């Protein structure tokens, strides 16, 4: 079977070392280009354009392969090579182990690209939460006002891909929402012109307008003009990402809260920030360390943990890192923890270990060989 | 920053005071026109001082401050500590010293000062133009740091230096007699325990008797102002001056007084220590000793000056405990490090080794190689010892800023060269070691101009384990790839000039492949350890950060060379070209990306780097344009 595969002309072509070299050169160019372009378009955009993409257009015309495509070709090339060209002998052990390690990198990269969830959670001392917020993904959330401060049912749509005339169905609640306008980065205006029947909004916003996207995607604040349809009635609502309060709308005689907010993720634990400490190098303003003392609850069991630089808290597939802190005008300290959910978290560790072992073996074998000669 | 902000507000006041204070002639008895100055600074320069988050000897503080001001570690060929003593104890004279380096003639012209030959100006010269300078610097400060041009950055630097200098001159002003504290009333002098023959006193003289003053002021509160006697008016004036001075003189530099409260980490400058120190016995004693230092400096009494310094340090030690003692021990190492200048000697020795090699091209004798080998050994030992001292002083791996990485990569490359020489015994290793050692130490010396290179770390780097593993391995990777690049140069030249010596070419080529593989292995390991560290602290293994990309580019570049070689797409000459270009890739990863000033790793930015990098690239291109066609045609002929 292997022997017949070895002779397969397609596989033999795919296993060409020219493909390897060309892909590596392309990757080299992409890496350089993607680094330099961060100055103008920022990390997020250049990552999308150069690394996460299959291809992109140079000057709106000439297509250039993106890193995702190049890596897939390299992966196929490597698989083909492992069938046709590799020499499975002890003397080639190092080379084999290196490339086995590289294969696991591809798997790790695939898992990370498609399954990782990154968010953050910001808490005041004493505050508690079981949801984290996305950095730059937004959602349209709808919920019924309740008196219970700890739990509420929320219906939500990811809003980043909203287009005009999209219909969002809230069947359980018995109404539809039609997107009249959606801007990923918007400006809001209050009382720009006194229409007779302005759209509803909690902050008195009467109009939103599109603005250019920011280099840092966290600085984009979307705005939406929506129309709520229920039983033949129609009412317009404006929502803006910077609003801290939801807009209250009465539909079919029931009150609902609508808000555009950063996408929320439910965490498997209830996290409370008990205390936050910051140390500085003596006599300077350079922070030498800062740490959060947290308490987290899972299945009614409470545990305490300290989260600080290079010392995250791990729980199942979740990892909580000390990301930053802020002090507001009332001198209250908020600690921000980055939350990463990634079931392939350990893959790069394995890849690193295997590939380095391969490099070391190969290096030593070569050195030994040379000495024997 | 806080310090600068607060001085900024009161600066106009301070500036007036500098001149006023400087005009005074301080002594115990009130007469002494010119300071005689002392001749021995051995004790003085070892006083522990907290600066930039680190306890260091006053000698280092003096050197780095003078370096920051003037770009040199000496003033008028005398050690920096002498200059600092002058600034602290005899500020009036130091105002005339031309120490402020202004690189850009545009600034000098816009201030309306005549351009000096040495590009250095005195405080007095600049003070006259201070309002303009301040206006320009404030405007420059409003621009975001990455958008500032060279002139704007220089303006801010000069302005900050001027402010720092003016605060430095005030460090000991509390013991300098000042007209604000003139007492004519004999009875008052007697009650305060002050000598009757003196009229002008210092802040310290009056403040240490503040309780007497306090008692005298209190009954005056109920008395209408117009009924005060002349003596009473003097009392009120003294109290007002005391209050005013204590409000102005805050947040000054030169933190030589360790905290009186063991829970506090930050040290005090003499002025900031005053309010607490006056209440404590040890504090009063230390203040008295500081005063004695100044007096003995003026009288030029070496022995007494030394004694006052030693007693001050002893008093601070006896109340501060083990931390202070350890700092004193480390300071001894640091003083030796400062004085020995080992990096300079190592650099010279590397150069000498290279000269010996050049001589061998003319007269090839085994003896010459033995001498070169020995000199190289001494250079590497000096280099290693100096690096070791840095580790002992800072108690962490020596790889946290660009200066340190240059020193470190220089050493690793030189060591690689020694291994190569040990195996090949044909000058190749000596060439590699001497060139890389000399080149990297020379580049490092350029970075030393930024001030004290022994710096504290920001929170994310503050982990000895990861510094020791990730940063060290990645820099070893840089070294390996750079060494491969140098061997590539050698191979190129050998291909031209020793085309017939197939054995030599073969052996150099093998070394080239070996070092390239070494560089790849360590770059790879370092990059992955970096990924793991990033996963530990930021939550992702890989994030396309510029520094990560740079490291990836080194790996990709070496991988391209190896695969192209296996696929017979390039000849040995092509491998040599690839490794020569590899140095440029390393430079890009190492500090080129810092020029972009984006991303998480953008510490250690230095201006002027971009030009040098471009010049280097250009030179390499020229080198290749000349040598490659030549080498190729010669190799093909054979």
PDB file of N, CA and C in Angstrom, chain A residues 17-18 20-21 24-25 27-28 31-32 35-36 38-39 43 47 51 99 105 118 280-284 286-289 309-310 312 314 321-322 340 345 348-349 352 355-356 359 363 370, chain B residues 50 52-53 265-266 456-460 462-463 510 514 517-518 521 524-525 528 532-533 535-537 539-541 543-544 546 549 552-553 556-557 560 563-564 566-567 569 585 588 596:
ATOM      1  N   UNK A  17      10.477  19.210  -2.971  1.00  0.00           N
ATOM      2  CA  UNK A  17      11.113  20.107  -1.993  1.00  0.00           C
ATOM      3  C   UNK A  17      11.052  21.552  -2.461  1.00  0.00           C
ATOM      4  N   UNK A  18      10.828  21.730  -3.781  1.00  0.00           N
ATOM      5  CA  UNK A  18      10.653  23.103  -4.272  1.00  0.00           C
ATOM      6  C   UNK A  18       9.425  23.740  -3.640  1.00  0.00           C
ATOM      7  N   UNK A  20       8.281  23.086  -0.722  1.00  0.00           N
ATOM      8  CA  UNK A  20       8.668  23.436   0.646  1.00  0.00           C
ATOM      9  C   UNK A  20       9.384  24.775   0.670  1.00  0.00           C
ATOM     10  N   UNK A  21      10.391  24.901  -0.189  1.00  0.00           N
ATOM     11  CA  UNK A  21      11.197  26.124  -0.159  1.00  0.00           C
ATOM     12  C   UNK A  21      10.343  27.336  -0.529  1.00  0.00           C
ATOM     13  N   UNK A  24       8.131  28.239   2.354  1.00  0.00           N
ATOM     14  CA  UNK A  24       8.886  28.862   3.442  1.00  0.00           C
ATOM     15  C   UNK A  24       9.214  30.313   3.089  1.00  0.00           C
ATOM     16  N   UNK A  25       9.577  30.531   1.811  1.00  0.00           N
ATOM     17  CA  UNK A  25       9.897  31.904   1.393  1.00  0.00           C
ATOM     18  C   UNK A  25       8.647  32.778   1.480  1.00  0.00           C
ATOM     19  N   UNK A  27       6.143  32.343   3.446  1.00  0.00           N
ATOM     20  CA  UNK A  27       5.861  32.559   4.866  1.00  0.00           C
ATOM     21  C   UNK A  27       6.784  33.634   5.435  1.00  0.00           C
ATOM     22  N   UNK A  28       8.038  33.602   4.977  1.00  0.00           N
ATOM     23  CA  UNK A  28       9.011  34.605   5.408  1.00  0.00           C
ATOM     24  C   UNK A  28       8.547  36.006   4.987  1.00  0.00           C
ATOM     25  N   UNK A  31       5.455  37.037   6.978  1.00  0.00           N
ATOM     26  CA  UNK A  31       5.766  37.403   8.352  1.00  0.00           C
ATOM     27  C   UNK A  31       6.333  38.823   8.412  1.00  0.00           C
ATOM     28  N   UNK A  32       7.229  39.104   7.480  1.00  0.00           N
ATOM     29  CA  UNK A  32       7.823  40.446   7.460  1.00  0.00           C
ATOM     30  C   UNK A  32       6.765  41.502   7.148  1.00  0.00           C
ATOM     31  N   UNK A  35       4.384  42.099   9.882  1.00  0.00           N
ATOM     32  CA  UNK A  35       4.961  42.838  11.005  1.00  0.00           C
ATOM     33  C   UNK A  35       4.942  44.333  10.709  1.00  0.00           C
ATOM     34  N   UNK A  36       5.440  44.671   9.527  1.00  0.00           N
ATOM     35  CA  UNK A  36       5.569  46.087   9.186  1.00  0.00           C
ATOM     36  C   UNK A  36       4.191  46.748   9.090  1.00  0.00           C
ATOM     37  N   UNK A  38       1.707  46.268  10.791  1.00  0.00           N
ATOM     38  CA  UNK A  38       1.078  46.532  12.095  1.00  0.00           C
ATOM     39  C   UNK A  38       1.188  47.997  12.499  1.00  0.00           C
ATOM     40  N   UNK A  39       2.204  48.668  11.954  1.00  0.00           N
ATOM     41  CA  UNK A  39       2.375  50.080  12.291  1.00  0.00           C
ATOM     42  C   UNK A  39       1.183  50.896  11.801  1.00  0.00           C
ATOM     43  N   UNK A  43      -2.417  45.371  14.914  1.00  0.00           N
ATOM     44  CA  UNK A  43      -2.193  43.933  14.994  1.00  0.00           C
ATOM     45  C   UNK A  43      -3.373  43.145  14.441  1.00  0.00           C
ATOM     46  N   UNK A  47      -3.266  40.735  11.230  1.00  0.00           N
ATOM     47  CA  UNK A  47      -3.414  39.307  11.492  1.00  0.00           C
ATOM     48  C   UNK A  47      -4.490  38.712  10.586  1.00  0.00           C
ATOM     49  N   UNK A  51      -2.317  36.595   8.013  1.00  0.00           N
ATOM     50  CA  UNK A  51      -2.080  35.305   8.636  1.00  0.00           C
ATOM     51  C   UNK A  51      -3.315  34.417   8.685  1.00  0.00           C
ATOM     52  N   UNK A  99      10.307  16.709  12.053  1.00  0.00           N
ATOM     53  CA  UNK A  99       9.143  16.907  11.192  1.00  0.00           C
ATOM     54  C   UNK A  99       7.867  16.360  11.807  1.00  0.00           C
ATOM     55  N   UNK A 105       2.546  20.971  15.278  1.00  0.00           N
ATOM     56  CA  UNK A 105       2.310  22.428  15.248  1.00  0.00           C
ATOM     57  C   UNK A 105       1.109  22.752  14.379  1.00  0.00           C
ATOM     58  N   UNK A 118     -11.327  33.959  23.349  1.00  0.00           N
ATOM     59  CA  UNK A 118     -10.608  34.894  24.212  1.00  0.00           C
ATOM     60  C   UNK A 118     -11.551  35.974  24.701  1.00  0.00           C
ATOM     61  N   UNK A 280       5.439  48.325  43.650  1.00  0.00           N
ATOM     62  CA  UNK A 280       6.294  49.055  42.716  1.00  0.00           C
ATOM     63  C   UNK A 280       7.746  48.886  43.130  1.00  0.00           C
ATOM     64  N   UNK A 281       8.643  49.029  42.145  1.00  0.00           N
ATOM     65  CA  UNK A 281      10.047  49.102  42.506  1.00  0.00           C
ATOM     66  C   UNK A 281      10.210  50.321  43.405  1.00  0.00           C
ATOM     67  N   UNK A 282      10.931  50.187  44.526  1.00  0.00           N
ATOM     68  CA  UNK A 282      10.978  51.305  45.475  1.00  0.00           C
ATOM     69  C   UNK A 282      11.413  52.613  44.830  1.00  0.00           C
ATOM     70  N   UNK A 283      10.652  53.657  45.113  1.00  0.00           N
ATOM     71  CA  UNK A 283      11.036  54.980  44.646  1.00  0.00           C
ATOM     72  C   UNK A 283      10.757  55.230  43.182  1.00  0.00           C
ATOM     73  N   UNK A 284      10.027  54.339  42.506  1.00  0.00           N
ATOM     74  CA  UNK A 284       9.708  54.561  41.098  1.00  0.00           C
ATOM     75  C   UNK A 284       8.216  54.328  40.884  1.00  0.00           C
ATOM     76  N   UNK A 286       7.388  52.285  38.384  1.00  0.00           N
ATOM     77  CA  UNK A 286       7.362  51.051  37.601  1.00  0.00           C
ATOM     78  C   UNK A 286       6.786  49.942  38.479  1.00  0.00           C
ATOM     79  N   UNK A 287       5.697  49.331  38.001  1.00  0.00           N
ATOM     80  CA  UNK A 287       5.099  48.255  38.784  1.00  0.00           C
ATOM     81  C   UNK A 287       6.021  47.047  38.730  1.00  0.00           C
ATOM     82  N   UNK A 288       6.354  46.497  39.898  1.00  0.00           N
ATOM     83  CA  UNK A 288       7.184  45.297  39.877  1.00  0.00           C
ATOM     84  C   UNK A 288       6.284  44.067  39.853  1.00  0.00           C
ATOM     85  N   UNK A 289       5.088  44.179  40.408  1.00  0.00           N
ATOM     86  CA  UNK A 289       4.142  43.074  40.277  1.00  0.00           C
ATOM     87  C   UNK A 289       2.765  43.553  40.714  1.00  0.00           C
ATOM     88  N   UNK A 309       1.296  37.955  37.464  1.00  0.00           N
ATOM     89  CA  UNK A 309       2.151  37.785  36.298  1.00  0.00           C
ATOM     90  C   UNK A 309       2.810  36.416  36.297  1.00  0.00           C
ATOM     91  N   UNK A 310       2.737  35.730  35.206  1.00  0.00           N
ATOM     92  CA  UNK A 310       3.347  34.417  35.042  1.00  0.00           C
ATOM     93  C   UNK A 310       2.769  33.375  36.000  1.00  0.00           C
ATOM     94  N   UNK A 312      -0.969  32.171  36.222  1.00  0.00           N
ATOM     95  CA  UNK A 312      -2.405  32.215  35.964  1.00  0.00           C
ATOM     96  C   UNK A 312      -3.163  31.156  36.764  1.00  0.00           C
ATOM     97  N   UNK A 314      -5.714  28.103  36.390  1.00  0.00           N
ATOM     98  CA  UNK A 314      -6.247  27.201  35.359  1.00  0.00           C
ATOM     99  C   UNK A 314      -7.426  26.427  35.930  1.00  0.00           C
ATOM    100  N   UNK A 321      -5.714  34.979  33.426  1.00  0.00           N
ATOM    101  CA  UNK A 321      -4.427  35.660  33.574  1.00  0.00           C
ATOM    102  C   UNK A 321      -4.636  37.046  34.141  1.00  0.00           C
ATOM    103  N   UNK A 322      -3.665  37.523  34.886  1.00  0.00           N
ATOM    104  CA  UNK A 322      -3.667  38.922  35.294  1.00  0.00           C
ATOM    105  C   UNK A 322      -3.293  39.749  34.079  1.00  0.00           C
ATOM    106  N   UNK A 340      -9.030  32.764  28.710  1.00  0.00           N
ATOM    107  CA  UNK A 340      -8.821  32.051  27.459  1.00  0.00           C
ATOM    108  C   UNK A 340      -9.357  30.642  27.601  1.00  0.00           C
ATOM    109  N   UNK A 345      -4.608  23.796  24.387  1.00  0.00           N
ATOM    110  CA  UNK A 345      -3.595  24.651  24.970  1.00  0.00           C
ATOM    111  C   UNK A 345      -2.234  23.977  25.086  1.00  0.00           C
ATOM    112  N   UNK A 348       1.016  23.155  21.674  1.00  0.00           N
ATOM    113  CA  UNK A 348       2.308  23.775  21.349  1.00  0.00           C
ATOM    114  C   UNK A 348       3.428  23.318  22.270  1.00  0.00           C
ATOM    115  N   UNK A 349       3.083  23.024  23.509  1.00  0.00           N
ATOM    116  CA  UNK A 349       4.110  22.546  24.445  1.00  0.00           C
ATOM    117  C   UNK A 349       4.681  21.223  23.923  1.00  0.00           C
ATOM    118  N   UNK A 352       6.730  21.832  20.737  1.00  0.00           N
ATOM    119  CA  UNK A 352       8.034  22.434  21.046  1.00  0.00           C
ATOM    120  C   UNK A 352       9.001  21.372  21.515  1.00  0.00           C
ATOM    121  N   UNK A 355       9.916  18.804  18.636  1.00  0.00           N
ATOM    122  CA  UNK A 355      10.761  19.366  17.584  1.00  0.00           C
ATOM    123  C   UNK A 355      12.148  19.686  18.109  1.00  0.00           C
ATOM    124  N   UNK A 356      12.202  20.251  19.326  1.00  0.00           N
ATOM    125  CA  UNK A 356      13.526  20.567  19.865  1.00  0.00           C
ATOM    126  C   UNK A 356      14.329  19.297  20.093  1.00  0.00           C
ATOM    127  N   UNK A 359      15.739  18.397  16.814  1.00  0.00           N
ATOM    128  CA  UNK A 359      16.865  19.268  16.442  1.00  0.00           C
ATOM    129  C   UNK A 359      18.121  18.871  17.207  1.00  0.00           C
ATOM    130  N   UNK A 363      21.465  17.473  15.566  1.00  0.00           N
ATOM    131  CA  UNK A 363      22.691  18.248  15.737  1.00  0.00           C
ATOM    132  C   UNK A 363      23.802  17.357  16.308  1.00  0.00           C
ATOM    133  N   UNK A 370      30.723  13.644  12.091  1.00  0.00           N
ATOM    134  CA  UNK A 370      31.846  14.423  11.585  1.00  0.00           C
ATOM    135  C   UNK A 370      33.124  14.032  12.320  1.00  0.00           C
TER     136      UNK A 370
ATOM    137  N   UNK B  50      19.415  55.004  46.573  1.00  0.00           N
ATOM    138  CA  UNK B  50      18.350  54.336  45.809  1.00  0.00           C
ATOM    139  C   UNK B  50      18.017  55.209  44.608  1.00  0.00           C
ATOM    140  N   UNK B  52      16.311  54.843  40.487  1.00  0.00           N
ATOM    141  CA  UNK B  52      15.657  53.997  39.483  1.00  0.00           C
ATOM    142  C   UNK B  52      15.352  52.604  40.014  1.00  0.00           C
ATOM    143  N   UNK B  53      14.868  52.555  41.239  1.00  0.00           N
ATOM    144  CA  UNK B  53      14.429  51.270  41.773  1.00  0.00           C
ATOM    145  C   UNK B  53      15.530  50.350  42.258  1.00  0.00           C
ATOM    146  N   UNK B 265       9.489  50.959  51.644  1.00  0.00           N
ATOM    147  CA  UNK B 265      10.588  50.510  50.792  1.00  0.00           C
ATOM    148  C   UNK B 265      11.374  51.674  50.196  1.00  0.00           C
ATOM    149  N   UNK B 266      10.675  52.814  49.998  1.00  0.00           N
ATOM    150  CA  UNK B 266      11.345  53.892  49.277  1.00  0.00           C
ATOM    151  C   UNK B 266      12.259  54.682  50.213  1.00  0.00           C
ATOM    152  N   UNK B 456      16.345  48.164  36.470  1.00  0.00           N
ATOM    153  CA  UNK B 456      15.341  47.273  37.036  1.00  0.00           C
ATOM    154  C   UNK B 456      14.390  46.855  35.918  1.00  0.00           C
ATOM    155  N   UNK B 457      13.590  45.847  36.211  1.00  0.00           N
ATOM    156  CA  UNK B 457      12.752  45.256  35.168  1.00  0.00           C
ATOM    157  C   UNK B 457      11.292  45.633  35.332  1.00  0.00           C
ATOM    158  N   UNK B 458      10.593  45.740  34.205  1.00  0.00           N
ATOM    159  CA  UNK B 458       9.144  45.925  34.262  1.00  0.00           C
ATOM    160  C   UNK B 458       8.514  44.603  34.675  1.00  0.00           C
ATOM    161  N   UNK B 459       7.258  44.695  35.135  1.00  0.00           N
ATOM    162  CA  UNK B 459       6.628  43.534  35.776  1.00  0.00           C
ATOM    163  C   UNK B 459       6.674  42.271  34.921  1.00  0.00           C
ATOM    164  N   UNK B 460       6.420  42.431  33.615  1.00  0.00           N
ATOM    165  CA  UNK B 460       6.288  41.216  32.807  1.00  0.00           C
ATOM    166  C   UNK B 460       7.625  40.497  32.661  1.00  0.00           C
ATOM    167  N   UNK B 462       9.872  40.532  35.034  1.00  0.00           N
ATOM    168  CA  UNK B 462      10.423  40.303  36.366  1.00  0.00           C
ATOM    169  C   UNK B 462      10.285  38.847  36.794  1.00  0.00           C
ATOM    170  N   UNK B 463      10.934  37.974  36.090  1.00  0.00           N
ATOM    171  CA  UNK B 463      10.880  36.567  36.429  1.00  0.00           C
ATOM    172  C   UNK B 463      12.214  35.961  36.065  1.00  0.00           C
ATOM    173  N   UNK B 510      31.809  23.134   6.403  1.00  0.00           N
ATOM    174  CA  UNK B 510      31.245  22.304   7.473  1.00  0.00           C
ATOM    175  C   UNK B 510      30.984  23.129   8.734  1.00  0.00           C
ATOM    176  N   UNK B 514      27.468  23.789  10.552  1.00  0.00           N
ATOM    177  CA  UNK B 514      27.339  23.501  11.978  1.00  0.00           C
ATOM    178  C   UNK B 514      26.828  24.692  12.761  1.00  0.00           C
ATOM    179  N   UNK B 517      23.246  25.444  11.991  1.00  0.00           N
ATOM    180  CA  UNK B 517      22.378  24.494  12.695  1.00  0.00           C
ATOM    181  C   UNK B 517      22.277  24.838  14.169  1.00  0.00           C
ATOM    182  N   UNK B 518      23.400  25.233  14.746  1.00  0.00           N
ATOM    183  CA  UNK B 518      23.417  25.645  16.155  1.00  0.00           C
ATOM    184  C   UNK B 518      22.491  26.851  16.355  1.00  0.00           C
ATOM    185  N   UNK B 521      18.858  25.739  16.031  1.00  0.00           N
ATOM    186  CA  UNK B 521      18.388  24.990  17.190  1.00  0.00           C
ATOM    187  C   UNK B 521      18.051  25.927  18.351  1.00  0.00           C
ATOM    188  N   UNK B 524      15.165  28.309  17.632  1.00  0.00           N
ATOM    189  CA  UNK B 524      13.916  27.559  17.715  1.00  0.00           C
ATOM    190  C   UNK B 524      13.512  27.342  19.164  1.00  0.00           C
ATOM    191  N   UNK B 525      14.471  26.870  19.955  1.00  0.00           N
ATOM    192  CA  UNK B 525      14.168  26.623  21.366  1.00  0.00           C
ATOM    193  C   UNK B 525      13.757  27.922  22.054  1.00  0.00           C
ATOM    194  N   UNK B 528      10.263  29.049  21.095  1.00  0.00           N
ATOM    195  CA  UNK B 528       9.217  28.239  21.713  1.00  0.00           C
ATOM    196  C   UNK B 528       9.108  28.484  23.206  1.00  0.00           C
ATOM    197  N   UNK B 532       5.892  29.674  25.231  1.00  0.00           N
ATOM    198  CA  UNK B 532       5.378  29.087  26.469  1.00  0.00           C
ATOM    199  C   UNK B 532       5.248  30.166  27.554  1.00  0.00           C
ATOM    200  N   UNK B 533       6.245  31.042  27.614  1.00  0.00           N
ATOM    201  CA  UNK B 533       6.176  32.142  28.580  1.00  0.00           C
ATOM    202  C   UNK B 533       4.964  33.032  28.265  1.00  0.00           C
ATOM    203  N   UNK B 535       2.306  32.140  26.787  1.00  0.00           N
ATOM    204  CA  UNK B 535       1.104  31.402  27.156  1.00  0.00           C
ATOM    205  C   UNK B 535       0.873  31.483  28.659  1.00  0.00           C
ATOM    206  N   UNK B 536       1.972  31.472  29.421  1.00  0.00           N
ATOM    207  CA  UNK B 536       1.854  31.570  30.876  1.00  0.00           C
ATOM    208  C   UNK B 536       1.400  32.944  31.327  1.00  0.00           C
ATOM    209  N   UNK B 537       1.870  33.994  30.623  1.00  0.00           N
ATOM    210  CA  UNK B 537       1.580  35.319  31.179  1.00  0.00           C
ATOM    211  C   UNK B 537       0.529  36.093  30.393  1.00  0.00           C
ATOM    212  N   UNK B 539      -1.579  34.416  27.931  1.00  0.00           N
ATOM    213  CA  UNK B 539      -2.682  33.558  27.567  1.00  0.00           C
ATOM    214  C   UNK B 539      -2.692  33.117  26.127  1.00  0.00           C
ATOM    215  N   UNK B 540      -1.625  33.347  25.401  1.00  0.00           N
ATOM    216  CA  UNK B 540      -1.571  32.738  24.077  1.00  0.00           C
ATOM    217  C   UNK B 540      -0.138  32.384  23.753  1.00  0.00           C
ATOM    218  N   UNK B 541       0.004  31.252  23.022  1.00  0.00           N
ATOM    219  CA  UNK B 541       1.333  30.763  22.676  1.00  0.00           C
ATOM    220  C   UNK B 541       1.938  31.645  21.594  1.00  0.00           C
ATOM    221  N   UNK B 543       1.084  35.152  18.995  1.00  0.00           N
ATOM    222  CA  UNK B 543       0.148  36.239  18.731  1.00  0.00           C
ATOM    223  C   UNK B 543       0.593  37.170  17.617  1.00  0.00           C
ATOM    224  N   UNK B 544       1.553  36.753  16.807  1.00  0.00           N
ATOM    225  CA  UNK B 544       2.056  37.569  15.684  1.00  0.00           C
ATOM    226  C   UNK B 544       2.542  38.922  16.146  1.00  0.00           C
ATOM    227  N   UNK B 546       5.394  41.655  16.800  1.00  0.00           N
ATOM    228  CA  UNK B 546       6.596  41.886  15.993  1.00  0.00           C
ATOM    229  C   UNK B 546       7.828  41.107  16.466  1.00  0.00           C
ATOM    230  N   UNK B 549       7.418  37.537  15.555  1.00  0.00           N
ATOM    231  CA  UNK B 549       7.598  37.397  14.111  1.00  0.00           C
ATOM    232  C   UNK B 549       9.070  37.439  13.739  1.00  0.00           C
ATOM    233  N   UNK B 552      10.576  34.198  14.458  1.00  0.00           N
ATOM    234  CA  UNK B 552      10.100  33.236  13.455  1.00  0.00           C
ATOM    235  C   UNK B 552      10.862  33.408  12.146  1.00  0.00           C
ATOM    236  N   UNK B 553      11.156  34.674  11.819  1.00  0.00           N
ATOM    237  CA  UNK B 553      11.852  34.927  10.560  1.00  0.00           C
ATOM    238  C   UNK B 553      13.259  34.333  10.556  1.00  0.00           C
ATOM    239  N   UNK B 556      12.676  30.663   9.939  1.00  0.00           N
ATOM    240  CA  UNK B 556      12.290  30.429   8.545  1.00  0.00           C
ATOM    241  C   UNK B 556      13.494  30.600   7.618  1.00  0.00           C
ATOM    242  N   UNK B 557      14.278  31.636   7.895  1.00  0.00           N
ATOM    243  CA  UNK B 557      15.423  31.911   7.026  1.00  0.00           C
ATOM    244  C   UNK B 557      16.406  30.742   7.018  1.00  0.00           C
ATOM    245  N   UNK B 560      14.927  27.831   5.277  1.00  0.00           N
ATOM    246  CA  UNK B 560      14.976  27.999   3.814  1.00  0.00           C
ATOM    247  C   UNK B 560      16.358  27.586   3.297  1.00  0.00           C
ATOM    248  N   UNK B 563      16.743  23.736   3.468  1.00  0.00           N
ATOM    249  CA  UNK B 563      15.918  23.002   2.500  1.00  0.00           C
ATOM    250  C   UNK B 563      16.385  23.260   1.072  1.00  0.00           C
ATOM    251  N   UNK B 564      16.772  24.494   0.796  1.00  0.00           N
ATOM    252  CA  UNK B 564      17.261  24.802  -0.546  1.00  0.00           C
ATOM    253  C   UNK B 564      18.543  24.033  -0.822  1.00  0.00           C
ATOM    254  N   UNK B 566      19.345  21.062   0.595  1.00  0.00           N
ATOM    255  CA  UNK B 566      18.987  19.649   0.400  1.00  0.00           C
ATOM    256  C   UNK B 566      18.394  19.445  -0.998  1.00  0.00           C
ATOM    257  N   UNK B 567      17.575  20.387  -1.439  1.00  0.00           N
ATOM    258  CA  UNK B 567      16.964  20.289  -2.762  1.00  0.00           C
ATOM    259  C   UNK B 567      17.915  20.675  -3.886  1.00  0.00           C
ATOM    260  N   UNK B 569      19.061  23.399  -4.640  1.00  0.00           N
ATOM    261  CA  UNK B 569      18.697  24.638  -5.311  1.00  0.00           C
ATOM    262  C   UNK B 569      19.788  25.676  -5.143  1.00  0.00           C
ATOM    263  N   UNK B 585      18.743  39.410   9.039  1.00  0.00           N
ATOM    264  CA  UNK B 585      17.487  38.913   9.619  1.00  0.00           C
ATOM    265  C   UNK B 585      17.572  38.961  11.146  1.00  0.00           C
ATOM    266  N   UNK B 588      17.252  42.462  12.413  1.00  0.00           N
ATOM    267  CA  UNK B 588      15.840  42.867  12.333  1.00  0.00           C
ATOM    268  C   UNK B 588      15.072  42.331  13.540  1.00  0.00           C
ATOM    269  N   UNK B 596       9.852  49.778  15.115  1.00  0.00           N
ATOM    270  CA  UNK B 596       8.442  49.966  14.746  1.00  0.00           C
ATOM    271  C   UNK B 596       7.654  50.530  15.917  1.00  0.00           C
TER     272      UNK B 596
END
